[in-house]
PDB file of C-alpha atoms in Angstrom:
ATOM      1  CA  MET L   1      24.512-101.881 -67.631  1.00  0.00           C
ATOM      2  CA  LYS L   2      22.780-104.008 -70.200  1.00  0.00           C
ATOM      3  CA  LEU L   3      22.228-107.297 -68.421  1.00  0.00           C
ATOM      4  CA  LEU L   4      22.282-110.756 -69.931  1.00  0.00           C
ATOM      5  CA  LEU L   5      18.626-111.446 -69.329  1.00  0.00           C
ATOM      6  CA  ALA L   6      17.275-108.309 -71.013  1.00  0.00           C
ATOM      7  CA  VAL L   7      13.875-108.930 -72.556  1.00  0.00           C
ATOM      8  CA  SER L   8      13.714-110.087 -76.160  1.00  0.00           C
ATOM      9  CA  LEU L   9       9.957-110.021 -76.513  1.00  0.00           C
ATOM     10  CA  MET L  10       7.578-107.433 -75.079  1.00  0.00           C
ATOM     11  CA  LEU L  11       4.024-108.398 -74.175  1.00  0.00           C
ATOM     12  CA  GLY L  12       2.389-105.081 -74.968  1.00  0.00           C
ATOM     13  CA  LEU L  13       2.900-103.490 -71.565  1.00  0.00           C
ATOM     14  CA  GLY L  14       1.062-100.204 -71.225  1.00  0.00           C
ATOM     15  CA  LEU L  15       2.247 -97.019 -69.527  1.00  0.00           C
ATOM     16  CA  ARG L  16       1.386 -96.583 -65.887  1.00  0.00           C
ATOM     17  CA  SER L  17      -1.316 -94.057 -65.155  1.00  0.00           C
ATOM     18  CA  ALA L  18      -0.150 -90.847 -63.521  1.00  0.00           C
ATOM     19  CA  ASP L  19      -1.839 -91.517 -60.164  1.00  0.00           C
ATOM     20  CA  ALA L  20      -1.046 -95.229 -59.923  1.00  0.00           C
ATOM     21  CA  GLU L  21       1.328 -96.576 -57.303  1.00  0.00           C
ATOM     22  CA  PRO L  22       3.925 -98.418 -59.396  1.00  0.00           C
ATOM     23  CA  ALA L  23       5.256-101.801 -58.360  1.00  0.00           C
ATOM     24  CA  THR L  24       8.750-101.762 -56.901  1.00  0.00           C
ATOM     25  CA  VAL L  25      11.863-103.437 -58.282  1.00  0.00           C
ATOM     26  CA  ARG L  26      11.671-106.028 -55.499  1.00  0.00           C
ATOM     27  CA  VAL L  27       8.040-106.947 -56.184  1.00  0.00           C
ATOM     28  CA  LEU L  28       8.589-107.323 -59.924  1.00  0.00           C
ATOM     29  CA  ALA L  29      11.689-109.450 -59.344  1.00  0.00           C
ATOM     30  CA  ASP L  30       9.631-111.577 -56.952  1.00  0.00           C
ATOM     31  CA  GLN L  31       7.161-112.268 -59.742  1.00  0.00           C
ATOM     32  CA  ALA L  32       9.860-113.293 -62.222  1.00  0.00           C
ATOM     33  CA  VAL L  33      11.302-115.585 -59.528  1.00  0.00           C
ATOM     34  CA  LEU L  34       7.893-117.182 -58.986  1.00  0.00           C
ATOM     35  CA  VAL L  35       7.292-117.761 -62.705  1.00  0.00           C
ATOM     36  CA  HIS L  36      10.498-119.821 -62.908  1.00  0.00           C
ATOM     37  CA  ARG L  37       9.876-121.482 -59.558  1.00  0.00           C
ATOM     38  CA  VAL L  38       6.419-122.671 -60.585  1.00  0.00           C
ATOM     39  CA  THR L  39       7.794-124.114 -63.824  1.00  0.00           C
ATOM     40  CA  LYS L  40      10.671-125.807 -62.012  1.00  0.00           C
ATOM     41  CA  SER L  41       8.339-127.381 -59.470  1.00  0.00           C
ATOM     42  CA  VAL L  42       6.033-128.638 -62.222  1.00  0.00           C
ATOM     43  CA  CYS L  43       9.018-130.279 -63.913  1.00  0.00           C
ATOM     44  CA  MET L  44      10.185-131.828 -60.639  1.00  0.00           C
ATOM     45  CA  VAL L  45       6.722-133.318 -60.140  1.00  0.00           C
ATOM     46  CA  LEU L  46       6.945-134.859 -63.599  1.00  0.00           C
ATOM     47  CA  ILE L  47      10.188-136.655 -62.715  1.00  0.00           C
ATOM     48  CA  GLY L  48       8.863-137.708 -59.307  1.00  0.00           C
ATOM     49  CA  ALA L  49      11.533-135.934 -57.268  1.00  0.00           C
ATOM     50  CA  GLU L  50      10.140-135.539 -53.723  1.00  0.00           C
ATOM     51  CA  THR L  51       6.740-134.980 -55.284  1.00  0.00           C
ATOM     52  CA  PRO L  52       4.858-133.847 -52.130  1.00  0.00           C
ATOM     53  CA  VAL L  53       7.437-131.114 -51.544  1.00  0.00           C
ATOM     54  CA  HIS L  54       7.101-129.746 -55.063  1.00  0.00           C
ATOM     55  CA  VAL L  55       3.304-130.095 -55.121  1.00  0.00           C
ATOM     56  CA  GLN L  56       3.206-127.968 -51.980  1.00  0.00           C
ATOM     57  CA  ASP L  57       5.597-125.486 -53.564  1.00  0.00           C
ATOM     58  CA  ILE L  58       3.352-125.199 -56.635  1.00  0.00           C
ATOM     59  CA  SER L  59       0.423-124.380 -54.375  1.00  0.00           C
ATOM     60  CA  HIS L  60       2.373-121.777 -52.412  1.00  0.00           C
ATOM     61  CA  SER L  61       4.156-120.194 -55.387  1.00  0.00           C
ATOM     62  CA  THR L  62       1.062-119.950 -57.596  1.00  0.00           C
ATOM     63  CA  GLU L  63      -0.863-118.351 -54.734  1.00  0.00           C
ATOM     64  CA  GLN L  64       1.881-115.750 -54.304  1.00  0.00           C
ATOM     65  CA  LEU L  65       2.142-115.083 -58.032  1.00  0.00           C
ATOM     66  CA  VAL L  66      -1.614-114.580 -58.400  1.00  0.00           C
ATOM     67  CA  ARG L  67      -1.712-112.244 -55.395  1.00  0.00           C
ATOM     68  CA  LEU L  68       1.213-110.114 -56.547  1.00  0.00           C
ATOM     69  CA  SER L  69      -0.133-109.912 -60.089  1.00  0.00           C
ATOM     70  CA  HIS L  70      -3.554-108.896 -58.791  1.00  0.00           C
ATOM     71  CA  ASP L  71      -1.910-106.114 -56.782  1.00  0.00           C
ATOM     72  CA  LEU L  72      -0.041-105.042 -59.904  1.00  0.00           C
ATOM     73  CA  ASP L  73      -3.305-104.956 -61.835  1.00  0.00           C
ATOM     74  CA  THR L  74      -4.844-102.579 -59.302  1.00  0.00           C
ATOM     75  CA  ARG L  75      -1.859-100.214 -59.283  1.00  0.00           C
ATOM     76  CA  ALA L  76      -0.690-100.049 -62.865  1.00  0.00           C
ATOM     77  CA  ASP L  77      -2.048-100.118 -66.392  1.00  0.00           C
ATOM     78  CA  VAL L  78      -0.450-103.378 -67.487  1.00  0.00           C
ATOM     79  CA  SER L  79      -1.168-105.592 -70.435  1.00  0.00           C
ATOM     80  CA  LYS L  80      -4.234-107.779 -70.015  1.00  0.00           C
ATOM     81  CA  ALA L  81      -2.320-110.405 -71.989  1.00  0.00           C
ATOM     82  CA  LEU L  82       0.292-110.530 -69.220  1.00  0.00           C
ATOM     83  CA  LEU L  83      -2.352-111.027 -66.550  1.00  0.00           C
ATOM     84  CA  ALA L  84      -4.053-113.680 -68.668  1.00  0.00           C
ATOM     85  CA  ASP L  85      -0.714-115.510 -68.963  1.00  0.00           C
ATOM     86  CA  VAL L  86      -0.314-115.461 -65.179  1.00  0.00           C
ATOM     87  CA  ASP L  87      -3.777-116.987 -64.896  1.00  0.00           C
ATOM     88  CA  THR L  88      -3.014-119.680 -67.476  1.00  0.00           C
ATOM     89  CA  LEU L  89       0.393-120.523 -65.989  1.00  0.00           C
ATOM     90  CA  THR L  90      -0.910-120.875 -62.447  1.00  0.00           C
ATOM     91  CA  LYS L  91      -4.024-122.857 -63.396  1.00  0.00           C
ATOM     92  CA  SER L  92      -1.999-125.207 -65.588  1.00  0.00           C
ATOM     93  CA  ALA L  93       0.555-125.766 -62.809  1.00  0.00           C
ATOM     94  CA  ARG L  94      -2.179-126.562 -60.306  1.00  0.00           C
ATOM     95  CA  GLN L  95      -3.736-128.975 -62.805  1.00  0.00           C
ATOM     96  CA  ILE L  96      -0.470-130.911 -63.052  1.00  0.00           C
ATOM     97  CA  ALA L  97       0.032-130.790 -59.278  1.00  0.00           C
ATOM     98  CA  ALA L  98      -3.421-132.361 -58.919  1.00  0.00           C
ATOM     99  CA  GLY L  99      -2.254-135.334 -60.991  1.00  0.00           C
ATOM    100  CA  ASP L 100      -3.479-134.350 -64.446  1.00  0.00           C
ATOM    101  CA  LEU L 101      -0.332-134.922 -66.497  1.00  0.00           C
ATOM    102  CA  HIS L 102      -1.995-134.130 -69.810  1.00  0.00           C
ATOM    103  CA  THR L 103       0.280-132.514 -72.379  1.00  0.00           C
ATOM    104  CA  VAL L 104      -1.905-129.406 -72.801  1.00  0.00           C
ATOM    105  CA  PRO L 105      -1.164-127.744 -69.429  1.00  0.00           C
ATOM    106  CA  LEU L 106       2.520-128.626 -69.718  1.00  0.00           C
ATOM    107  CA  THR L 107       2.707-127.169 -73.228  1.00  0.00           C
ATOM    108  CA  LEU L 108       1.051-123.964 -72.018  1.00  0.00           C
ATOM    109  CA  ILE L 109       3.508-123.622 -69.135  1.00  0.00           C
ATOM    110  CA  LEU L 110       6.549-124.144 -71.361  1.00  0.00           C
ATOM    111  CA  ARG L 111       5.242-121.615 -73.880  1.00  0.00           C
ATOM    112  CA  ILE L 112       4.318-118.922 -71.366  1.00  0.00           C
ATOM    113  CA  ASN L 113       7.206-119.203 -68.901  1.00  0.00           C
ATOM    114  CA  PRO L 114      10.022-117.418 -70.781  1.00  0.00           C
ATOM    115  CA  ASP L 115       7.933-114.517 -72.086  1.00  0.00           C
ATOM    116  CA  LEU L 116       6.202-113.913 -68.755  1.00  0.00           C
ATOM    117  CA  ALA L 117       9.424-113.964 -66.741  1.00  0.00           C
ATOM    118  CA  ASP L 118      11.081-111.636 -69.259  1.00  0.00           C
ATOM    119  CA  ALA L 119       8.128-109.252 -69.077  1.00  0.00           C
ATOM    120  CA  PHE L 120       8.436-108.906 -65.303  1.00  0.00           C
ATOM    121  CA  ASP L 121      12.215-108.534 -65.663  1.00  0.00           C
ATOM    122  CA  GLN L 122      11.783-105.723 -68.163  1.00  0.00           C
ATOM    123  CA  MET L 123       9.208-103.934 -66.013  1.00  0.00           C
ATOM    124  CA  LYS L 124      11.633-103.776 -63.096  1.00  0.00           C
ATOM    125  CA  VAL L 125      14.326-101.948 -65.099  1.00  0.00           C
ATOM    126  CA  ASP L 126      12.657 -98.552 -64.580  1.00  0.00           C
ATOM    127  CA  ALA L 127      10.651 -99.451 -61.486  1.00  0.00           C
ATOM    128  CA  PRO L 128      11.053 -97.385 -58.294  1.00  0.00           C
ATOM    129  CA  SER L 129      12.891 -98.434 -55.153  1.00  0.00           C
ATOM    130  CA  THR L 130      14.188 -96.807 -52.001  1.00  0.00           C
ATOM    131  CA  ILE L 131      17.762 -97.653 -52.992  1.00  0.00           C
ATOM    132  CA  SER L 132      20.164 -94.752 -53.432  1.00  0.00           C
ATOM    133  CA  ALA L 133      21.471 -93.983 -56.904  1.00  0.00           C
ATOM    134  CA  LYS L 134      24.912 -95.097 -55.731  1.00  0.00           C
ATOM    135  CA  ASN L 135      23.713 -98.587 -54.809  1.00  0.00           C
ATOM    136  CA  ARG L 136      20.973 -99.089 -57.412  1.00  0.00           C
ATOM    137  CA  GLY L 137      23.175-100.878 -59.966  1.00  0.00           C
ATOM    138  CA  SER L 138      24.324-103.478 -57.448  1.00  0.00           C
ATOM    139  CA  PHE L 139      20.807-103.867 -56.061  1.00  0.00           C
ATOM    140  CA  MET L 140      19.413-104.444 -59.552  1.00  0.00           C
ATOM    141  CA  LEU L 141      22.103-107.041 -60.228  1.00  0.00           C
ATOM    142  CA  VAL L 142      21.169-108.896 -57.038  1.00  0.00           C
ATOM    143  CA  GLN L 143      17.561-108.999 -58.287  1.00  0.00           C
ATOM    144  CA  ASP L 144      18.743-110.474 -61.587  1.00  0.00           C
ATOM    145  CA  LEU L 145      20.669-113.155 -59.726  1.00  0.00           C
ATOM    146  CA  ARG L 146      17.592-113.986 -57.660  1.00  0.00           C
ATOM    147  CA  VAL L 147      15.705-114.670 -60.893  1.00  0.00           C
ATOM    148  CA  VAL L 148      18.580-116.645 -62.418  1.00  0.00           C
ATOM    149  CA  SER L 149      18.842-118.843 -59.309  1.00  0.00           C
ATOM    150  CA  GLN L 150      15.397-120.217 -60.128  1.00  0.00           C
ATOM    151  CA  ALA L 151      15.922-120.274 -63.898  1.00  0.00           C
ATOM    152  CA  PHE L 152      18.912-122.579 -63.331  1.00  0.00           C
ATOM    153  CA  GLN L 153      16.699-125.112 -61.601  1.00  0.00           C
ATOM    154  CA  ARG L 154      14.084-124.940 -64.308  1.00  0.00           C
ATOM    155  CA  ASP L 155      16.685-125.322 -67.067  1.00  0.00           C
ATOM    156  CA  LEU L 156      18.346-128.324 -65.446  1.00  0.00           C
ATOM    157  CA  CYS L 157      15.086-130.173 -64.903  1.00  0.00           C
ATOM    158  CA  LEU L 158      13.856-129.479 -68.432  1.00  0.00           C
ATOM    159  CA  ALA L 159      17.150-130.807 -69.797  1.00  0.00           C
ATOM    160  CA  LEU L 160      16.706-133.950 -67.725  1.00  0.00           C
ATOM    161  CA  THR L 161      13.219-134.561 -69.105  1.00  0.00           C
ATOM    162  CA  GLY L 162      14.119-133.745 -72.707  1.00  0.00           C
ATOM    163  CA  LEU L 163      11.730-130.768 -72.686  1.00  0.00           C
ATOM    164  CA  ALA L 164      14.400-128.092 -73.030  1.00  0.00           C
ATOM    165  CA  PRO L 165      14.087-125.961 -76.194  1.00  0.00           C
ATOM    166  CA  ASP L 166      16.663-125.933 -78.978  1.00  0.00           C
ATOM    167  CA  GLY L 167      19.763-123.974 -78.043  1.00  0.00           C
ATOM    168  CA  ALA L 168      19.078-124.338 -74.307  1.00  0.00           C
ATOM    169  CA  ASN L 169      22.609-125.554 -73.557  1.00  0.00           C
ATOM    170  CA  GLU L 170      24.179-122.420 -75.010  1.00  0.00           C
ATOM    171  CA  VAL L 171      21.761-120.207 -73.097  1.00  0.00           C
ATOM    172  CA  LEU L 172      22.533-122.092 -69.884  1.00  0.00           C
ATOM    173  CA  ALA L 173      26.267-121.659 -70.455  1.00  0.00           C
ATOM    174  CA  ARG L 174      25.788-117.887 -70.807  1.00  0.00           C
ATOM    175  CA  LYS L 175      23.741-117.763 -67.597  1.00  0.00           C
ATOM    176  CA  ILE L 176      26.464-119.658 -65.745  1.00  0.00           C
ATOM    177  CA  ALA L 177      29.087-117.158 -66.912  1.00  0.00           C
ATOM    178  CA  PHE L 178      26.795-114.250 -66.047  1.00  0.00           C
ATOM    179  CA  PHE L 179      26.253-115.525 -62.518  1.00  0.00           C
ATOM    180  CA  ALA L 180      29.959-116.102 -61.870  1.00  0.00           C
ATOM    181  CA  VAL L 181      31.026-112.690 -63.179  1.00  0.00           C
ATOM    182  CA  SER L 182      28.194-110.926 -61.376  1.00  0.00           C
ATOM    183  CA  MET L 183      29.124-112.475 -58.038  1.00  0.00           C
ATOM    184  CA  ASP L 184      32.687-111.240 -58.385  1.00  0.00           C
ATOM    185  CA  ARG L 185      31.569-107.725 -59.293  1.00  0.00           C
ATOM    186  CA  LEU L 186      29.128-107.539 -56.396  1.00  0.00           C
ATOM    187  CA  VAL L 187      32.041-108.160 -54.039  1.00  0.00           C
ATOM    188  CA  THR L 188      34.661-105.933 -55.680  1.00  0.00           C
ATOM    189  CA  GLY L 189      32.509-103.395 -57.561  1.00  0.00           C
ATOM    190  CA  ARG L 190      32.842-102.122 -61.116  1.00  0.00           C
ATOM    191  CA  ALA L 191      32.477 -98.356 -61.358  1.00  0.00           C
ATOM    192  CA  LYS L 192      31.990 -98.181 -65.136  1.00  0.00           C
ATOM    193  CA  ASP L 193      28.939-100.419 -64.830  1.00  0.00           C
ATOM    194  CA  GLY L 194      27.536 -98.541 -61.840  1.00  0.00           C
ATOM    195  CA  LEU L 195      28.369-101.333 -59.407  1.00  0.00           C
ATOM    196  CA  VAL L 196      29.725-100.684 -55.937  1.00  0.00           C
ATOM    197  CA  ALA L 197      31.726-103.080 -53.810  1.00  0.00           C
ATOM    198  CA  ALA L 198      29.713-104.841 -51.110  1.00  0.00           C
ATOM    199  CA  PRO L 199      28.641-101.845 -48.979  1.00  0.00           C
ATOM    200  CA  ASN L 200      28.831-103.555 -45.577  1.00  0.00           C
ATOM    201  CA  ILE L 201      30.228-106.635 -43.907  1.00  0.00           C
ATOM    202  CA  HIS L 202      26.839-108.354 -43.686  1.00  0.00           C
ATOM    203  CA  ILE L 203      26.341-108.215 -47.453  1.00  0.00           C
ATOM    204  CA  LYS L 204      29.932-109.309 -48.074  1.00  0.00           C
ATOM    205  CA  ILE L 205      29.594-112.309 -45.743  1.00  0.00           C
ATOM    206  CA  THR L 206      26.300-113.376 -47.310  1.00  0.00           C
ATOM    207  CA  LEU L 207      27.801-113.103 -50.786  1.00  0.00           C
ATOM    208  CA  GLY L 208      30.481-115.467 -49.482  1.00  0.00           C
ATOM    209  CA  LYS L 209      27.750-117.919 -48.488  1.00  0.00           C
ATOM    210  CA  VAL L 210      26.336-117.750 -52.008  1.00  0.00           C
ATOM    211  CA  ALA L 211      29.805-118.334 -53.438  1.00  0.00           C
ATOM    212  CA  GLY L 212      30.213-121.425 -51.270  1.00  0.00           C
ATOM    213  CA  LYS L 213      26.992-122.963 -52.584  1.00  0.00           C
ATOM    214  CA  TRP L 214      27.882-121.916 -56.132  1.00  0.00           C
ATOM    215  CA  LYS L 215      31.032-124.054 -55.972  1.00  0.00           C
ATOM    216  CA  THR L 216      28.812-127.131 -55.694  1.00  0.00           C
ATOM    217  CA  LEU L 217      26.074-125.981 -58.064  1.00  0.00           C
ATOM    218  CA  GLU L 218      28.248-124.707 -60.919  1.00  0.00           C
ATOM    219  CA  PRO L 219      29.766-128.098 -61.919  1.00  0.00           C
ATOM    220  CA  ILE L 220      26.285-129.649 -62.108  1.00  0.00           C
ATOM    221  CA  LEU L 221      25.043-126.843 -64.340  1.00  0.00           C
ATOM    222  CA  SER L 222      28.184-126.806 -66.492  1.00  0.00           C
ATOM    223  CA  ALA L 223      27.908-130.554 -67.111  1.00  0.00           C
ATOM    224  CA  ALA L 224      24.323-130.061 -68.296  1.00  0.00           C
ATOM    225  CA  ALA L 225      25.377-127.133 -70.501  1.00  0.00           C
ATOM    226  CA  ALA L 226      28.025-129.398 -72.057  1.00  0.00           C
ATOM    227  CA  GLY L 227      25.327-131.909 -72.951  1.00  0.00           C
ATOM    228  CA  GLN L 228      26.389-134.553 -70.449  1.00  0.00           C
ATOM    229  CA  PRO L 229      23.772-136.943 -69.018  1.00  0.00           C
ATOM    230  CA  ILE L 230      22.027-135.565 -65.935  1.00  0.00           C
ATOM    231  CA  ASP L 231      21.602-137.658 -62.811  1.00  0.00           C
ATOM    232  CA  PRO L 232      18.122-137.017 -61.323  1.00  0.00           C
ATOM    233  CA  ARG L 233      19.805-136.772 -57.924  1.00  0.00           C
ATOM    234  CA  ASP L 234      21.876-133.865 -59.253  1.00  0.00           C
ATOM    235  CA  ALA L 235      18.692-132.145 -60.404  1.00  0.00           C
ATOM    236  CA  GLN L 236      17.297-132.507 -56.901  1.00  0.00           C
ATOM    237  CA  LEU L 237      20.540-131.257 -55.342  1.00  0.00           C
ATOM    238  CA  ALA L 238      20.535-128.282 -57.713  1.00  0.00           C
ATOM    239  CA  SER L 239      16.986-127.495 -56.606  1.00  0.00           C
ATOM    240  CA  VAL L 240      18.041-127.466 -52.958  1.00  0.00           C
ATOM    241  CA  LEU L 241      21.137-125.367 -53.681  1.00  0.00           C
ATOM    242  CA  GLY L 242      19.170-122.936 -55.846  1.00  0.00           C
ATOM    243  CA  ASP L 243      16.643-122.411 -53.071  1.00  0.00           C
ATOM    244  CA  ALA L 244      19.409-121.846 -50.536  1.00  0.00           C
ATOM    245  CA  ILE L 245      21.087-119.335 -52.846  1.00  0.00           C
ATOM    246  CA  LEU L 246      17.769-117.549 -53.326  1.00  0.00           C
ATOM    247  CA  LYS L 247      17.368-117.292 -49.557  1.00  0.00           C
ATOM    248  CA  ASN L 248      20.837-115.730 -49.269  1.00  0.00           C
ATOM    249  CA  LEU L 249      20.099-113.290 -52.085  1.00  0.00           C
ATOM    250  CA  ASP L 250      16.792-112.385 -50.418  1.00  0.00           C
ATOM    251  CA  ASP L 251      18.787-111.562 -47.287  1.00  0.00           C
ATOM    252  CA  ILE L 252      21.166-109.402 -49.329  1.00  0.00           C
ATOM    253  CA  THR L 253      18.171-107.648 -50.869  1.00  0.00           C
ATOM    254  CA  ASP L 254      16.833-106.853 -47.401  1.00  0.00           C
ATOM    255  CA  ARG L 255      20.261-105.571 -46.365  1.00  0.00           C
ATOM    256  CA  PHE L 256      20.407-103.203 -49.344  1.00  0.00           C
ATOM    257  CA  LEU L 257      16.908-101.927 -48.594  1.00  0.00           C
ATOM    258  CA  ALA L 258      17.983-101.226 -45.018  1.00  0.00           C
ATOM    259  CA  LEU L 259      20.967 -99.071 -46.023  1.00  0.00           C
TER     260      LEU L 259
END
């Protein structure tokens, strides 16, 4: 199934060498998640929302992103431009976390974020996993939702600060619709798209937990997509809800890998 967040700009990714150990779907999704998470945390620092929490998250998330990207570099012939963007994104985020609110690092982060996240998303499309062919479509969709859960937070904060790009509201509205439809199809399945119904009770229950949090998060996001003023407290609440949803989706990912 062609997913909503399919890449629109390639970064010159090379072919993997024959003897390289390719990165898995999960690892590549993790990196796309971290790219959005770093950007979201930078934005939250700028608005002063629980700054110590987000400064700590920048430190942790950039460390993870650098480590995973380094591992990718040793296992696959990837674009040096992609690795350079990881370096620039993480260094710029740490600069802002350290209190340097100069426009240059922020501009670099906003420029790099969408292309870098899309590059990792595209790489995972054909990446290996231990998931059976029967369950791969649903597993891949869960990985997309993991990434979107962090993109929502980034989008909302950027809208609050006035840093969102032109057309961001329309893009956010499409992501909201994508998330809602995807959640329904993960529960009930959709054979023509290669999606199976939740394969066990644990996954079904955890999807229900996500749905419960989505009921609170969706109105906040939809108001932003409609161009309504954003309360900074709603941005903070959305950050908490997005993190909780990510944790649930991580659990679902682990459940699929254990099938």
